Coordinates of C-alpha atoms in Angstrom, one line a residue:
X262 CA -17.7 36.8 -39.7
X263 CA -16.6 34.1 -42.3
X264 CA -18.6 30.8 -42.4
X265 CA -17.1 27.9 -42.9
X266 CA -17.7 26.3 -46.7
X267 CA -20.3 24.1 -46.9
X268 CA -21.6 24.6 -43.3
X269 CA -25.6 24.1 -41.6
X270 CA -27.0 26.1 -39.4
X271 CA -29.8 24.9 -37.1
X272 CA -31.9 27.2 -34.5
X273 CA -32.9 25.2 -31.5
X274 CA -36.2 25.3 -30.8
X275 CA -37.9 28.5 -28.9
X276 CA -34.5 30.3 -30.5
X277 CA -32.4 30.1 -27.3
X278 CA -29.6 28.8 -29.7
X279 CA -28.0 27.7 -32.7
X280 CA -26.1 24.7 -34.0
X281 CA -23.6 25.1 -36.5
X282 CA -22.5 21.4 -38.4
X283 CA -19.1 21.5 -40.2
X284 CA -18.7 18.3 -42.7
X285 CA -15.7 16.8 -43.6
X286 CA -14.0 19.9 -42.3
X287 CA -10.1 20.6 -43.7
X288 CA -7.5 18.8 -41.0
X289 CA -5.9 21.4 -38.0
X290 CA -6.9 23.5 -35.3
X291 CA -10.5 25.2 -35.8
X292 CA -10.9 27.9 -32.8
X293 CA -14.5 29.1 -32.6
X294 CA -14.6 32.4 -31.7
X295 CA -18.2 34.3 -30.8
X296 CA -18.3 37.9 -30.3
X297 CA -21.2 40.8 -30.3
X298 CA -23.6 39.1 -28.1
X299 CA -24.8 41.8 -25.8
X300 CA -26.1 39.0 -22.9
X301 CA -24.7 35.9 -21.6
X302 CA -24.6 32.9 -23.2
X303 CA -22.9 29.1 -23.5
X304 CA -20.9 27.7 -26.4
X305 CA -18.6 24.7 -26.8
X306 CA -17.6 22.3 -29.5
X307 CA -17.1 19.0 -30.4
X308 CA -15.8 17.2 -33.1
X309 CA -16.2 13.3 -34.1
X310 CA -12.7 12.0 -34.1
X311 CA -10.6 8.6 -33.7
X312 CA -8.7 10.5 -30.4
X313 CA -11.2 11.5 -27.6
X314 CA -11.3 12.4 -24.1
X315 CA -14.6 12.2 -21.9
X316 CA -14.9 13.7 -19.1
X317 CA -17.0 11.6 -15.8
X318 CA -18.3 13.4 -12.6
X319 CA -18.8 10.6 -10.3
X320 CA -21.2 11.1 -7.0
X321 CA -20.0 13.4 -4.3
X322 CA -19.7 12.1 -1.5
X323 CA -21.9 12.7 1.9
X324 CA -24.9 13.9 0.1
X325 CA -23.2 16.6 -2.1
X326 CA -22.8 18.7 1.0
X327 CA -20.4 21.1 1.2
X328 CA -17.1 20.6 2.4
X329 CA -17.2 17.1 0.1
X330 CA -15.0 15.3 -2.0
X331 CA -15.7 14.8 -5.8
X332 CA -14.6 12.4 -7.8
X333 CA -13.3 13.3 -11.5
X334 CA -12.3 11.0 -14.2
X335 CA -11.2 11.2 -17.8
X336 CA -11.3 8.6 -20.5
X337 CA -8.9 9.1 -23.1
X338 CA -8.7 6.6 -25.7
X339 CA -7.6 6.4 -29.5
X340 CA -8.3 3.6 -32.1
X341 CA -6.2 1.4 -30.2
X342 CA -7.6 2.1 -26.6
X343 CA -6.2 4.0 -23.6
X344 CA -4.2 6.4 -24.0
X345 CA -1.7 6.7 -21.8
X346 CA 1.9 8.6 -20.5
X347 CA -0.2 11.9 -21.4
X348 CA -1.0 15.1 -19.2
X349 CA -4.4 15.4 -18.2
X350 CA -5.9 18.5 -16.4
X351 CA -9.3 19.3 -14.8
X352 CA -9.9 23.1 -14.7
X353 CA -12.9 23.7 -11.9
X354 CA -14.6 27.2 -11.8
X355 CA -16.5 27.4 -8.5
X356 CA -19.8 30.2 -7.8
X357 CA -17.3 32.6 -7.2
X358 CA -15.7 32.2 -10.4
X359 CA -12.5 31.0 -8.9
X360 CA -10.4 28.5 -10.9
X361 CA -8.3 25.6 -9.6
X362 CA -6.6 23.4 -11.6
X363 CA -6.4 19.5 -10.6
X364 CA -3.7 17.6 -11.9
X365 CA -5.2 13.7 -13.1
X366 CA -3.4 10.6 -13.0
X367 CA -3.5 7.1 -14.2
X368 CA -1.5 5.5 -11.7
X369 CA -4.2 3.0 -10.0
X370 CA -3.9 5.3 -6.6
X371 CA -6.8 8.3 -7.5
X372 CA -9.7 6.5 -8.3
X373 CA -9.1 5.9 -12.1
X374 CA -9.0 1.8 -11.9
X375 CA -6.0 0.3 -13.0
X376 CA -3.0 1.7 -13.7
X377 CA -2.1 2.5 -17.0
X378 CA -5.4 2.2 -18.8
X379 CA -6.2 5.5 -20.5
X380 CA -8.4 6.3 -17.1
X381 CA -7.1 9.5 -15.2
X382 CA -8.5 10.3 -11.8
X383 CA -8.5 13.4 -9.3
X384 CA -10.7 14.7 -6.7
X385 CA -11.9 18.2 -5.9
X386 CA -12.8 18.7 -2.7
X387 CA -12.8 22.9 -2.5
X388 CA -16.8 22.3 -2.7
X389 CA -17.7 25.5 0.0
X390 CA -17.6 28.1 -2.1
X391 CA -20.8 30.4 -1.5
X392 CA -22.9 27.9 0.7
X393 CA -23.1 30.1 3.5
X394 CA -23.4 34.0 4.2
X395 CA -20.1 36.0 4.5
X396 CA -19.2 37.3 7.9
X397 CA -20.5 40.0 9.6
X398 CA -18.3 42.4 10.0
X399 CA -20.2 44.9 12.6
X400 CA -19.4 42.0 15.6
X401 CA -15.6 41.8 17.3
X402 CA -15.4 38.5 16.6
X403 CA -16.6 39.4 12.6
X404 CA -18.5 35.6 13.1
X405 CA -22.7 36.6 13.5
X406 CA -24.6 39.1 15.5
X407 CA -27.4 37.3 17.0
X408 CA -30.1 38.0 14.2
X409 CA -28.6 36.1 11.6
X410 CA -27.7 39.4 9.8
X411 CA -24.0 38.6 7.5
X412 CA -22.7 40.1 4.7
X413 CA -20.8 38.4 2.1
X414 CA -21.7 36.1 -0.3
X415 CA -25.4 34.1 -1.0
X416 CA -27.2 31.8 1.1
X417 CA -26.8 28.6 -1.3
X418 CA -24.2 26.9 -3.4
X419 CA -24.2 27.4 -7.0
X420 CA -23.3 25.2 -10.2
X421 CA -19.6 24.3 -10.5
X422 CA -18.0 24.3 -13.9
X423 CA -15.7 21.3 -15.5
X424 CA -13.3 21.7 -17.9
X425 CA -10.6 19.1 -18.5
X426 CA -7.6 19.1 -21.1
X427 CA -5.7 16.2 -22.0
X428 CA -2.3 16.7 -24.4
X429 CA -1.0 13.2 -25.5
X430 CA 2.3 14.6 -28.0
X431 CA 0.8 16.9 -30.5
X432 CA -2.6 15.6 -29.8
X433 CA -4.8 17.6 -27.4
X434 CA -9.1 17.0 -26.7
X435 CA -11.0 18.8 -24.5
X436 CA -14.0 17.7 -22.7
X437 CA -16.2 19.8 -19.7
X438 CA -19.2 19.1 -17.5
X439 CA -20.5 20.4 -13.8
X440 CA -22.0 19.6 -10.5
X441 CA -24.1 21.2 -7.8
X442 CA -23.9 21.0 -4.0
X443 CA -26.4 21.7 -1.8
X444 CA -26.1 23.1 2.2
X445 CA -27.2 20.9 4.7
X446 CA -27.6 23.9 6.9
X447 CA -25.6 25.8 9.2
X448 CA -27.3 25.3 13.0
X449 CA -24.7 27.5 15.2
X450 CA -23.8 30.1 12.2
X451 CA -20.7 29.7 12.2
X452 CA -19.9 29.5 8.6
X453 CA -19.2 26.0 8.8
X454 CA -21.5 23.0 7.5
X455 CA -23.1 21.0 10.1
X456 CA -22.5 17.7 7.7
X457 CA -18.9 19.0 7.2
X458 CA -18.4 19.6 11.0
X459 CA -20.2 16.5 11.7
X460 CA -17.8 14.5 9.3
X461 CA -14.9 15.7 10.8
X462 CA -15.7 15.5 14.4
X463 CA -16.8 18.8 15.0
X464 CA -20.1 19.7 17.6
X465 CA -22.4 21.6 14.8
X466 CA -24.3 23.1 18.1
X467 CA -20.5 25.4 19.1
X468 CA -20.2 28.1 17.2
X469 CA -16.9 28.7 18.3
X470 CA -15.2 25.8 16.4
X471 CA -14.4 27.4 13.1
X472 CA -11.5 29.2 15.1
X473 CA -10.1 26.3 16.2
X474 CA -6.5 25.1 14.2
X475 CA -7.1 20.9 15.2
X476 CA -4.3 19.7 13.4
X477 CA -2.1 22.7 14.4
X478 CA -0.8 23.7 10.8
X479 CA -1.6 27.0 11.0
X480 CA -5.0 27.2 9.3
X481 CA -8.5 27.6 11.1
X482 CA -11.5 25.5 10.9
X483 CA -13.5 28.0 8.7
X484 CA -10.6 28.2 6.0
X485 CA -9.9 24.2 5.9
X486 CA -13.8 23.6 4.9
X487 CA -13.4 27.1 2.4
X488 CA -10.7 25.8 0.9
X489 CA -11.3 22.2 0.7
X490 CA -7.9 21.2 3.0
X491 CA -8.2 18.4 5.3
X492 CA -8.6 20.1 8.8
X493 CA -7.4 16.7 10.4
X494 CA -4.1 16.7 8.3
X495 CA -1.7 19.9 8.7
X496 CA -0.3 19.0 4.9
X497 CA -3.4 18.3 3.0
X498 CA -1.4 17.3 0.0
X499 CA 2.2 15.6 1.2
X500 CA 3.7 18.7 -0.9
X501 CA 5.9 19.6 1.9
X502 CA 4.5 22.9 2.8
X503 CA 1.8 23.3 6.4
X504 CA -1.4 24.1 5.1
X505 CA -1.3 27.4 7.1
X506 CA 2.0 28.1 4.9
X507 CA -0.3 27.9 1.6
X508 CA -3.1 29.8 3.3
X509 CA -4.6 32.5 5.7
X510 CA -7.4 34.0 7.3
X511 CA -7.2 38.4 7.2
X512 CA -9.9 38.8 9.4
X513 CA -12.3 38.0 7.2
X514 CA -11.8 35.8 4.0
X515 CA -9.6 33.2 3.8
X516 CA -6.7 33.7 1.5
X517 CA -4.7 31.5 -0.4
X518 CA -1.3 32.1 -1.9
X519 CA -0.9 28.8 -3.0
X520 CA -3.4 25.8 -3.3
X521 CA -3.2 23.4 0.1
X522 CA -4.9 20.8 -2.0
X523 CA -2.6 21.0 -4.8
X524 CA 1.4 19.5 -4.1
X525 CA 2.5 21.2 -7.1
X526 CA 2.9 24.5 -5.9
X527 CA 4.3 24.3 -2.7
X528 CA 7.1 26.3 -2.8
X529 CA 9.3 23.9 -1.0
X530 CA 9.3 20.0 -0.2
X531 CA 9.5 17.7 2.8
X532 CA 12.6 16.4 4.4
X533 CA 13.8 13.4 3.3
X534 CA 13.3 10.8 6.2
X535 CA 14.3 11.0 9.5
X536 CA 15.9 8.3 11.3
X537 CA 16.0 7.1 14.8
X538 CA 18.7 4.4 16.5
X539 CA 19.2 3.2 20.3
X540 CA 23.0 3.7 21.4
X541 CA 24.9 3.4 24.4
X542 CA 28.1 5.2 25.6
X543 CA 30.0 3.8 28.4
X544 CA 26.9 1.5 29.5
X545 CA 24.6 4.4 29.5
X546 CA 20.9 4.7 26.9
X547 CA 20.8 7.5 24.8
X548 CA 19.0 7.6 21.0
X549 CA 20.6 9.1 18.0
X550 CA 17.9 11.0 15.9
X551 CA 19.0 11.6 12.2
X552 CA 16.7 13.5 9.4
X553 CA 17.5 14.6 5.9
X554 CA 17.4 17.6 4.1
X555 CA 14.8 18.9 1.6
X556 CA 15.4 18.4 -2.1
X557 CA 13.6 21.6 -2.7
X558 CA 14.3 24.2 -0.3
X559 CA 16.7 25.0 2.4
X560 CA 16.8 23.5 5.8
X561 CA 17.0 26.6 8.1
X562 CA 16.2 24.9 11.3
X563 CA 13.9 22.6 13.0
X564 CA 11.8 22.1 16.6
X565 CA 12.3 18.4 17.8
X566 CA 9.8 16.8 19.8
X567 CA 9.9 13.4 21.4
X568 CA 6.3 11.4 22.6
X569 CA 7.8 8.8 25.9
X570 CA 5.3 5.5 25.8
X571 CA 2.7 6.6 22.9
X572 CA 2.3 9.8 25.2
X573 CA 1.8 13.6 24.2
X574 CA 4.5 15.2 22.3
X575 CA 7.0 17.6 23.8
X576 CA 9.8 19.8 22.9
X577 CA 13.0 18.2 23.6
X578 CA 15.0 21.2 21.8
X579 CA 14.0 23.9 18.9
X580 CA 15.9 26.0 16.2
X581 CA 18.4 23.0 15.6
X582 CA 20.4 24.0 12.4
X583 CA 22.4 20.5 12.3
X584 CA 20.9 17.5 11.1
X585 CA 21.1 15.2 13.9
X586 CA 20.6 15.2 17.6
X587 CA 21.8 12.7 20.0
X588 CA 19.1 12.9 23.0
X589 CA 20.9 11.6 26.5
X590 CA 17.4 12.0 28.3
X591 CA 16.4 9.0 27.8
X592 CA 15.7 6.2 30.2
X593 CA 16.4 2.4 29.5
X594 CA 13.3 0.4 28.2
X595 CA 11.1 3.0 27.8
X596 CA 9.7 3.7 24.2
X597 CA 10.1 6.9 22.3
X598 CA 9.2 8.5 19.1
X599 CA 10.5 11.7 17.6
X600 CA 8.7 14.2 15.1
X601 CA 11.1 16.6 13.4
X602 CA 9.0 20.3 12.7
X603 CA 10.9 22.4 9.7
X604 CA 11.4 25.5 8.9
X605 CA 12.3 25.6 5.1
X606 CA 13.7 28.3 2.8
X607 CA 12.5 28.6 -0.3
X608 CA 14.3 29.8 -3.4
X609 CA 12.6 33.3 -2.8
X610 CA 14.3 33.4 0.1
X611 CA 11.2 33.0 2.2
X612 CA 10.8 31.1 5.1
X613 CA 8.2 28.0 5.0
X614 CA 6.9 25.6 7.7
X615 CA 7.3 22.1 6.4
X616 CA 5.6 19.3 7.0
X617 CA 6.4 17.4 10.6
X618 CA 7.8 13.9 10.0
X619 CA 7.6 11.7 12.4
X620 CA 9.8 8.9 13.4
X621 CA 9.6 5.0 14.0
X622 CA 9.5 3.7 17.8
X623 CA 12.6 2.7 19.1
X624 CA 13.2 1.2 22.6
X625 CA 16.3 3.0 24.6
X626 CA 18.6 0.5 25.9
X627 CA 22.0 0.0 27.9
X628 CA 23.1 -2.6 25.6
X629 CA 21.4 -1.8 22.0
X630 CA 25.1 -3.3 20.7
X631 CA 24.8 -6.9 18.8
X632 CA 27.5 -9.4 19.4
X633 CA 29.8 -10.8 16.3
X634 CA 31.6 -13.5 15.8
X635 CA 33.2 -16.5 13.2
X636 CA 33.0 -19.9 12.2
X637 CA 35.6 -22.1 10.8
X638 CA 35.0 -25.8 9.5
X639 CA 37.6 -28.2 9.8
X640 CA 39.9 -25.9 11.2
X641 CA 39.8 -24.0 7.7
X642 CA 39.8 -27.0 5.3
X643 CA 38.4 -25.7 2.0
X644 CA 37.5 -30.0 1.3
X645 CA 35.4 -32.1 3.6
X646 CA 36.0 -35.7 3.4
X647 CA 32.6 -36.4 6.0
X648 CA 29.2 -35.5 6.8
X649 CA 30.4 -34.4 10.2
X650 CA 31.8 -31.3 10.5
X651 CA 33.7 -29.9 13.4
X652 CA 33.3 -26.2 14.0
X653 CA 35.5 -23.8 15.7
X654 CA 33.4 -21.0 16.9
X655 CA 34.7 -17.0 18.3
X656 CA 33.0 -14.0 19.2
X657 CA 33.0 -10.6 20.7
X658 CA 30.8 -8.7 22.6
X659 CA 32.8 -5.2 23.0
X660 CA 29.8 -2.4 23.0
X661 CA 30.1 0.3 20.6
X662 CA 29.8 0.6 17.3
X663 CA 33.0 2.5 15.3
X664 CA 31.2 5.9 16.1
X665 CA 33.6 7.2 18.6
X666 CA 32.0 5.9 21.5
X667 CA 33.9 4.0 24.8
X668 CA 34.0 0.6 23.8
X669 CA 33.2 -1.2 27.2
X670 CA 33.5 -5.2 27.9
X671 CA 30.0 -6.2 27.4
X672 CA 28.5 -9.5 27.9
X673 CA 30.9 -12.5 28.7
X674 CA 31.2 -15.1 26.3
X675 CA 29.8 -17.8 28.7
X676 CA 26.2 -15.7 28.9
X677 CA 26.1 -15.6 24.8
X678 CA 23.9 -18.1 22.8
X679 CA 25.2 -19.5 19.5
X680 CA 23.1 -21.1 16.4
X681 CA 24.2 -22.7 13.0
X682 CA 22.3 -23.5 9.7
X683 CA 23.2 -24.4 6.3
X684 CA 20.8 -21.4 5.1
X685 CA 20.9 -17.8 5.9
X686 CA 17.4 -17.6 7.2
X687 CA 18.6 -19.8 10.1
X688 CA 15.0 -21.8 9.4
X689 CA 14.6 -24.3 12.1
X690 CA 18.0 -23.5 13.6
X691 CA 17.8 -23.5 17.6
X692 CA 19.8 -21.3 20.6
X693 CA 22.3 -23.2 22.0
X694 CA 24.7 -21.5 24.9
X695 CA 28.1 -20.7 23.5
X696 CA 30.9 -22.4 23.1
X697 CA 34.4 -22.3 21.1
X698 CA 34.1 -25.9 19.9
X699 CA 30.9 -27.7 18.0
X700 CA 29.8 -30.4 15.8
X701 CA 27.2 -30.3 12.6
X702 CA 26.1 -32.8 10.6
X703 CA 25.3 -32.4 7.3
X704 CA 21.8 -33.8 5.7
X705 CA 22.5 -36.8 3.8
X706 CA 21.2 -36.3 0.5
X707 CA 24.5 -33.9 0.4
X708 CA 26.4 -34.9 -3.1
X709 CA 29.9 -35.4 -4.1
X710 CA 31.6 -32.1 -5.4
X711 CA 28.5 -29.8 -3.5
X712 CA 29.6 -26.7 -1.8
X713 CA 28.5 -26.4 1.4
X714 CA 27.8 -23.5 3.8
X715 CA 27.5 -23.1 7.5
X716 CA 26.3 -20.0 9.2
X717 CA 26.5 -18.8 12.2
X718 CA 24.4 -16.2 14.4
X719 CA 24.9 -15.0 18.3
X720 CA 22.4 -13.0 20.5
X721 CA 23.2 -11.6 24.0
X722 CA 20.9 -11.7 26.9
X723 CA 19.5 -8.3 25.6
X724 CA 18.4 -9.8 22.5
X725 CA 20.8 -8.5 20.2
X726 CA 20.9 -10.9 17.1
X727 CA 24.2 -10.8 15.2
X728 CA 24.0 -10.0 11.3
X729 CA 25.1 -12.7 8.6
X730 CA 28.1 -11.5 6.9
X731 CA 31.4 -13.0 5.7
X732 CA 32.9 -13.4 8.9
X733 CA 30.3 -15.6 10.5
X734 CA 30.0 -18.4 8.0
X735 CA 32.0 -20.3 6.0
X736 CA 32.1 -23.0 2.9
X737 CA 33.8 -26.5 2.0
X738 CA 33.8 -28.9 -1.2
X739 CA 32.3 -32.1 -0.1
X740 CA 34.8 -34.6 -1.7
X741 CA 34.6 -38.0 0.2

């Protein structure tokens, strides 16, 4: 159509091409547009420009098999270095011709160095697309007939297409590139990689594994190494949705609604903690189990499982609708751990399975209830006249904790221990057994007009350590 003023054309050698130089072109947008070529061809441009982006591949991992992790980074710099704060984003086409779009950061936690530096960094990891022949669909099982004989897609991986954006403001570069990865082989025909299965612990001689679900989220074997999901992790990327949520296998392909690689589009996000605490009611063990709700999404219900001593998890109750659970099966001194499993709604009104979160440890015990207590100096004085101080010490033991439970007697006084310390840290302070009445003497080096503060702390013979607070310490002026 209409050539720009004052531009070269240049055939490349053999006439497989053309180059088209533009100088000192008019400032804006320039869109190259080619049209009436009746084959296929390539065509990108470039400009020379104080703004740039660059786009690096770095090595795949394992070889380049499939199944891999690539690395991706973006260098986008101006006149006065990185560029940074701006939206970068990788567009990867695949053999197939499917796109997926990977978000880059430069936060120092994806591979782009430090933080902040104009670096952004991603990884693609959806590498399996046409390394192996399709299934064959005239066996039950749709997985091989004995001869080798699948339909479906080609026997080796192709090229993989790069494109990556970056939009700092009103500024925006473009860069692209590619990579290959080549099949290690596929021993059992399976579909699956024997360097993918071997990498994740699979036997590359069973030709039954790529049914298998490992990390239970929903998703097969075969459709984690398709579409580059973690089969050892049941939420590939900490979005908040199960892998098996995002993705599914119809028999014969694997198909995704949403990316499991990608946390951007799950439809829904994960709880908000969950919180475990030993209690007692009455002298009796039980643990109080406490989790959050989604901030997108809402909580429908959730299974709660429990693992006793680092042992196999096991439903303690399902389809819970509150947000606690107090669990009364619990026995003294033994350790447990709890892992709340969602069910999330989204704002289609479609039911999602979050991601399980799991608890800390916490040991069950009788007496889980820390004892509390005062200190007085001088009776109360607010001004201390001498380096030796006479404390007047009281504390309670009652168990319970202001949540409506039975307060019972608890320990006696007499079995308590008692420590002081003029810091909060209680450095260097030792156990001593209780009493109401003590002495401390103060370093020394202590000036005239210096405030001073003692503190006090009390642990029962369970090991319950009494917090500092206001009530267990207390100051005087030093005025001799």
């Amino acid at each position: 159509g209409n050539v720009a003023p004052g531009a070269i054309r240049e055939v490349v050698p053999g006439g497989t091409g053309e180059v088209w130089t533009i100088p000192n072109p008019v400032p804006g947008t320039w869109t190259m547009v080619v049209d009436g070529l009746d084959q296929e061809y390539f065509a990108s441009v470039t400009a020379r420009s104080d703004l740039g982006l660059r786009l690096a591949i770095g090595t795949p991992i394992d070889d380049a098999r499939p199944g891999t992790e690539v690395p991706l980074a973006a260098f986008f710099a101006g006149q006065n270095g990185g560029i940074t704060g701006a939206r970068v984003i990788a567009t990867v086409t695949d053999p197939a011709k499917r796109t997926l779009l990977v978000e880059m950061y430069d936060d120092g936690s994806h591979d782009d160095g430090e933080a902040d530096d104009g670096v952004y960094g991603a990884s693609y990891s959806a590498t399996a697309a046409g390394d192996t022949p399709g299934l064959d669909r005239g066996n039950p099982d749709g997985h091989g007939n004995g001869f080798g004989e699948r339909e479906g897609g080609p026997t080796t991986v192709g090229s993989y297409t790069v494109s990556v954006v970056g939009l700092s403001g009103a500024d925006r570069r473009e860069d692209e590139g590619g990579f290959a990865v080549d099949s290690v082989g596929d021993n059992d025909k399976d579909g699956l990689d024997d360097g993918w299965e071997k990498s994740t612990g699979l036997d590359p001689q069973n030709s039954g594994d790529w049914k298998a679900d490992r990390d239970d989220d929903g998703l097969i074997e075969l459709c984690e190494f398709r579409l580059g999901s973690d089969p050892l992790v049941n939420d590939t990327d900490t979005g908040g949705e199960l892998d098996g949520s995002e993705a599914s296998f119809d028999g014969s392909v694997c198909v995704a609604q949403a990316d499991p690689t990608d946390p951007l589009d799950d439809r829904v996000s994960p709880l908000t903690g969950v919180s475990v605490r030993p209690a007692a009611m009455s002298g009796m063990a039980h643990v109080e189990v406490t989790w959050g709700a989604p901030e997108r999404g809402t909580l429908r219900s959730v299974d709660l499982y429990r693992s006793d001593n680092g042992g196999p998890w096991s439903l303690v109750v399902g389809g819970l609708v509150d947000q606690t659970y107090v669990d009364h099966a619990v026995v003294a001194g033994t350790a447990y751990a709890y892992r709340v499993v969602p069910v999330v709604t989204d704002i289609s009104g479609v039911d999602r399975r979050g991601t399980p979160l799991e608890s800390s440890v916490v040991v069950a015990t009788n007496d889980p209830y820390a004892p509390a207590g005062s200190v007085l100096i001088n009776e109360g004085a607010d001004v201390a006249t001498s380096l030796e101080f006479s404390l007047t010490v009281t504390v309670d033991d009652s168990e319970g904790d202001g949540d409506g439970s039975e307060a019972t007697a608890g320990t006696p006084a007499e079995l308590l221990e008692m420590r002081f310390s003029l810091t909060d840290d209680f450095t260097g302070a030792a156990w001593m057994p209780y009493a109401d009445q003590a002495s401390l003497t103060v370093p020394a080096e202590t000036q005239p007009g210096d405030t001073v503060t003692v503190y006090a702390q009390f642990r029962d013979p369970s090991g319950n350590v009494s917090t500092t607070s206001l009530g267990s310490s207390d100051s005087v002026a030093y005025q001799p």
